[in-house]
CSV table of C-alpha atoms in Angstrom, one decimal:
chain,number,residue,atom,x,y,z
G,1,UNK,CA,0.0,0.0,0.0
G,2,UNK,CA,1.0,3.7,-0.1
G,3,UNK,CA,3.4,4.8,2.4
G,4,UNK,CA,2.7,8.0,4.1
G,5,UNK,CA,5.0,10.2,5.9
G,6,UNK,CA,8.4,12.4,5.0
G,7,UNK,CA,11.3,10.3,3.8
G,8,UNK,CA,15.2,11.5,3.9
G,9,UNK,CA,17.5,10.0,1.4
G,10,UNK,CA,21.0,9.9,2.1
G,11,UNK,CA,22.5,8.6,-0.9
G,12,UNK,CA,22.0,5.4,-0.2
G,13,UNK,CA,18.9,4.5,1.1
G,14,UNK,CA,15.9,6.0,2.8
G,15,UNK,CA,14.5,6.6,6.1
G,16,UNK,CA,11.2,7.5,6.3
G,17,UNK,CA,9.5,9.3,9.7
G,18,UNK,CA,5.9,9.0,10.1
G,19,UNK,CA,3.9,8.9,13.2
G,20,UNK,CA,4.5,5.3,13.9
G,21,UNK,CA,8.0,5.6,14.8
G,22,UNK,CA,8.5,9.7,15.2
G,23,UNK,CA,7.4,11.2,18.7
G,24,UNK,CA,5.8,14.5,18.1
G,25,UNK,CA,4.9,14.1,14.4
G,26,UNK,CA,1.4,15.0,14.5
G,27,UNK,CA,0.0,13.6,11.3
G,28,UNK,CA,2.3,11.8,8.4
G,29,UNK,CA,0.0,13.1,5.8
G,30,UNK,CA,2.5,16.3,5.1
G,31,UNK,CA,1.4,19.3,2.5
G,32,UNK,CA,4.1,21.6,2.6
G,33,UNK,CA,8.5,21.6,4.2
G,34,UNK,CA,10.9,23.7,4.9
G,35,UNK,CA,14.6,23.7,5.6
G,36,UNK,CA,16.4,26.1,7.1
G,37,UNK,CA,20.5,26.3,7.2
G,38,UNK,CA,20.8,24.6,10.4
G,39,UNK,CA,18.6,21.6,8.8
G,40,UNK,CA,15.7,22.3,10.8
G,41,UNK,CA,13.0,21.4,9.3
G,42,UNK,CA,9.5,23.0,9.6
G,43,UNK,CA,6.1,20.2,8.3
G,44,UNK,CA,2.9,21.2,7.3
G,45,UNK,CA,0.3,18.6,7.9
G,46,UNK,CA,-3.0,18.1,5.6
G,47,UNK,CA,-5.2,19.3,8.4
G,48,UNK,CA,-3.4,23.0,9.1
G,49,UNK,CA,-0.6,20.9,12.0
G,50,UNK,CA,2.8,22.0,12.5
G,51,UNK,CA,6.0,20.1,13.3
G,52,UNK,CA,9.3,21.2,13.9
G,53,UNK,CA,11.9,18.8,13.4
G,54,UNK,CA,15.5,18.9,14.7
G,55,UNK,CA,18.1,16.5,13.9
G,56,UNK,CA,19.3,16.8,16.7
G,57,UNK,CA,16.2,16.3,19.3
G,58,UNK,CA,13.6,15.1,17.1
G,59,UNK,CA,10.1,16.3,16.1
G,60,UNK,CA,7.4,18.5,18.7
G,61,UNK,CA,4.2,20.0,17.4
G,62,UNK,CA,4.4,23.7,16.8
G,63,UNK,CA,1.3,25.6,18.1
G,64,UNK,CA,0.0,28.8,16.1
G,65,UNK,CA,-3.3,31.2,16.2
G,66,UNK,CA,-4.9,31.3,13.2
G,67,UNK,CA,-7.8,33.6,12.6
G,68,UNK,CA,-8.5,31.5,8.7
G,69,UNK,CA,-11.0,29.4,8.0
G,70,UNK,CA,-9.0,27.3,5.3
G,71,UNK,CA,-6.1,26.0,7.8
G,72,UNK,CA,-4.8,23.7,5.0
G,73,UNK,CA,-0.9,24.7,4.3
G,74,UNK,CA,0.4,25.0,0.5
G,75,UNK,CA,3.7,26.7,2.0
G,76,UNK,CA,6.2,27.7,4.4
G,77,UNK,CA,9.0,29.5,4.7
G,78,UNK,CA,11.6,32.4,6.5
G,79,UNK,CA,11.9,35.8,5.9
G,80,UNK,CA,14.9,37.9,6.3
G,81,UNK,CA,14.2,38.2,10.1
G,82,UNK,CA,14.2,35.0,10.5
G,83,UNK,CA,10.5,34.5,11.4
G,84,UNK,CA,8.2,31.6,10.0
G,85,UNK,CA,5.7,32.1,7.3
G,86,UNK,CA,2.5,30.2,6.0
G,87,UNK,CA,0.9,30.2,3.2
G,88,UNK,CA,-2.6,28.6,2.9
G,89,UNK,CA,-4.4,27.0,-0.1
G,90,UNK,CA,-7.0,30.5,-0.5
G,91,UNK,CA,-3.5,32.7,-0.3
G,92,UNK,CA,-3.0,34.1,2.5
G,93,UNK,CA,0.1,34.6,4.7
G,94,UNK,CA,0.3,34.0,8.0
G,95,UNK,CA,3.2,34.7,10.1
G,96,UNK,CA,3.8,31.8,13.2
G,97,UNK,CA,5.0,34.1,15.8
G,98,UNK,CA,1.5,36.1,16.3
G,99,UNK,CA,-0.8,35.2,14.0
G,100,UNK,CA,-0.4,38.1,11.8
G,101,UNK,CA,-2.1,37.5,8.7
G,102,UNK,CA,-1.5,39.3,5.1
G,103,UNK,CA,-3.6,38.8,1.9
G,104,UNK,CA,-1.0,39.0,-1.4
G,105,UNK,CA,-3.2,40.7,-4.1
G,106,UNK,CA,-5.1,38.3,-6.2
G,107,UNK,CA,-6.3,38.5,-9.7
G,108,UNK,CA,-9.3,36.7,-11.5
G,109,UNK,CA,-8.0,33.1,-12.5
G,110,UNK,CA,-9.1,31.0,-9.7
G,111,UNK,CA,-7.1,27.9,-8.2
G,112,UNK,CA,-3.5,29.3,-9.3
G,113,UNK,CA,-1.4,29.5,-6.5
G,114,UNK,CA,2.7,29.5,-6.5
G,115,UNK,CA,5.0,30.3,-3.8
G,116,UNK,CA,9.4,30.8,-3.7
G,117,UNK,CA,10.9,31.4,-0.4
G,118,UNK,CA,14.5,32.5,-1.9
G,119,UNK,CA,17.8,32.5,-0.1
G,120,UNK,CA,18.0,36.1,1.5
G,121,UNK,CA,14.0,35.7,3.4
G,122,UNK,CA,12.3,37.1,0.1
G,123,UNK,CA,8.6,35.5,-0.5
G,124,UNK,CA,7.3,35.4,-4.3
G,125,UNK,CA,3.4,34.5,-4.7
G,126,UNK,CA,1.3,34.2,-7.9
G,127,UNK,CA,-2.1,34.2,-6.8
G,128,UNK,CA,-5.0,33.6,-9.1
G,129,UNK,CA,-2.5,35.4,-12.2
G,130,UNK,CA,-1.4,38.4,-10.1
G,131,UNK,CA,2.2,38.4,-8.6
G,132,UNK,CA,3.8,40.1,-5.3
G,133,UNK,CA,6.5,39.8,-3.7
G,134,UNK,CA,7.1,40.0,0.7
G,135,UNK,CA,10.7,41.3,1.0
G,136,UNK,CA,12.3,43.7,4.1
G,137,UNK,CA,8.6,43.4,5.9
G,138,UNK,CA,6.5,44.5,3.0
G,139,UNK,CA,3.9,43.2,0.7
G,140,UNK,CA,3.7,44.7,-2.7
G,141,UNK,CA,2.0,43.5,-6.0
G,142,UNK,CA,4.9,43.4,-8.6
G,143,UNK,CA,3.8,45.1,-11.6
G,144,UNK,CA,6.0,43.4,-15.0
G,145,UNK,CA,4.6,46.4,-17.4
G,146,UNK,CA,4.1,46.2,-20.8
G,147,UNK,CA,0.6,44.5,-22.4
G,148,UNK,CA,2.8,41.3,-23.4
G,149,UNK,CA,1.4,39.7,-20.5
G,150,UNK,CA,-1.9,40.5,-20.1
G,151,UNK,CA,-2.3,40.9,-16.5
G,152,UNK,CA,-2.2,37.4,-16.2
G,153,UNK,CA,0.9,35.5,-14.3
G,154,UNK,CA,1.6,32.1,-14.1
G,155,UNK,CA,4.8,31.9,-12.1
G,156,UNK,CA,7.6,33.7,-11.1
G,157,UNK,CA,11.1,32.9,-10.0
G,158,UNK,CA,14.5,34.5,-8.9
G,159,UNK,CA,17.4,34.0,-11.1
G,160,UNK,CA,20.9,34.4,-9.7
G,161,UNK,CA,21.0,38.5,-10.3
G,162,UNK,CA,18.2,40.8,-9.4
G,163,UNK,CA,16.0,39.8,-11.8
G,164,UNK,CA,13.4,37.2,-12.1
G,165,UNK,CA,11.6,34.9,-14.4
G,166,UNK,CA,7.9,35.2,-15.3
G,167,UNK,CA,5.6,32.4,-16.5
G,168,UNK,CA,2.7,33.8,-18.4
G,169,UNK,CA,0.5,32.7,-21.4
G,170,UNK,CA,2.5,30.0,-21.8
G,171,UNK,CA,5.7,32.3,-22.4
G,172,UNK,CA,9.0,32.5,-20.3
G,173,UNK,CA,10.6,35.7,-20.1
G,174,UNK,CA,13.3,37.4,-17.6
G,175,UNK,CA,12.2,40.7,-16.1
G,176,UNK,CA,15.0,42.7,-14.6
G,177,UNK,CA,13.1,45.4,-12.9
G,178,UNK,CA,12.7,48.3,-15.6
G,179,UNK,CA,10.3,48.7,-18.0
């Protein structure tokens, strides 16, 4: 049958942690991970849970506040303060610490959602075709200019410089800020 839970692969072989055998692993049906650089890993479960897991002492359940309805987790991640982040399946950010919620602009096209959590604590989110990005403790829709894509945004990425790459209509192009 299927095996649930989060599996680590060392090279070799893999180990796989699900309630059965990991203390403090609330559910082993997981939506959503994240790593940060000590390799502490934070686990959304299917039913809004939270688990932090240490190498180094194991798993314990993380308790939040949540003032959504749609406690589902698509991501998580850090910002540049170090604090943890959620993003549910309607969109909205939550931040772990207090509860604080923000709601990334969202266009038309319903069900697209697309979250990056780069290196330097920098959130990109396409939500229903509209993009924004959460960097230095701000939320701001990114605007790409130009009719070429429609108001409509697929996905969008960081590339190693400043600039980024936008999906949209089924076309890839690099934006580097300007016009």
């Amino acid at each position: 049958g299927p095996v649930h839970g989060l599996a680590r692969f060392d090279g070799g072989h893999f180990t796989v942690f699900a309630t059965g055998n990991t203390p403090g692993l609330r559910s082993s049906r997981g939506t959503a991970l994240f790593a940060d650089a000590q390799g502490i890993l934070g686990i959304a479960h299917e039913g809004g849970e939270l688990t932090r897991y240490d190498p180094q002492h194991g798993s314990a359940p993380v308790d939040y506040y949540a003032s959504w309805s749609n406690r589902q987790i698509f991501g998580i991640g850090a910002d540049e303060a170090g604090e943890l982040w959620l993003l549910n399946t309607d969109g909205l950010m939550l931040r772990v610490r207090d509860g604080l919620v923000l709601s990334p602009p969202a266009g038309t096209s319903q069900g697209l959602l697309s979250w990056i959590n780069d290196s330097h604590g920098t959130f990109l989110i396409t939500r229903n075709g509209t993009a924004s990005e959460f960097k230095h403790g701000e939320l701001r829709a990114l605007d790409f200019n130009g009719p070429a894509l429609g108001g409509y945004v697929q996905g969008v990425r960081p590339d190693r410089t400043a600039g980024r790459w936008v999906s949209h209509d089924d076309l890839l192009r690099k934006w580097d800020g300007r016009e």
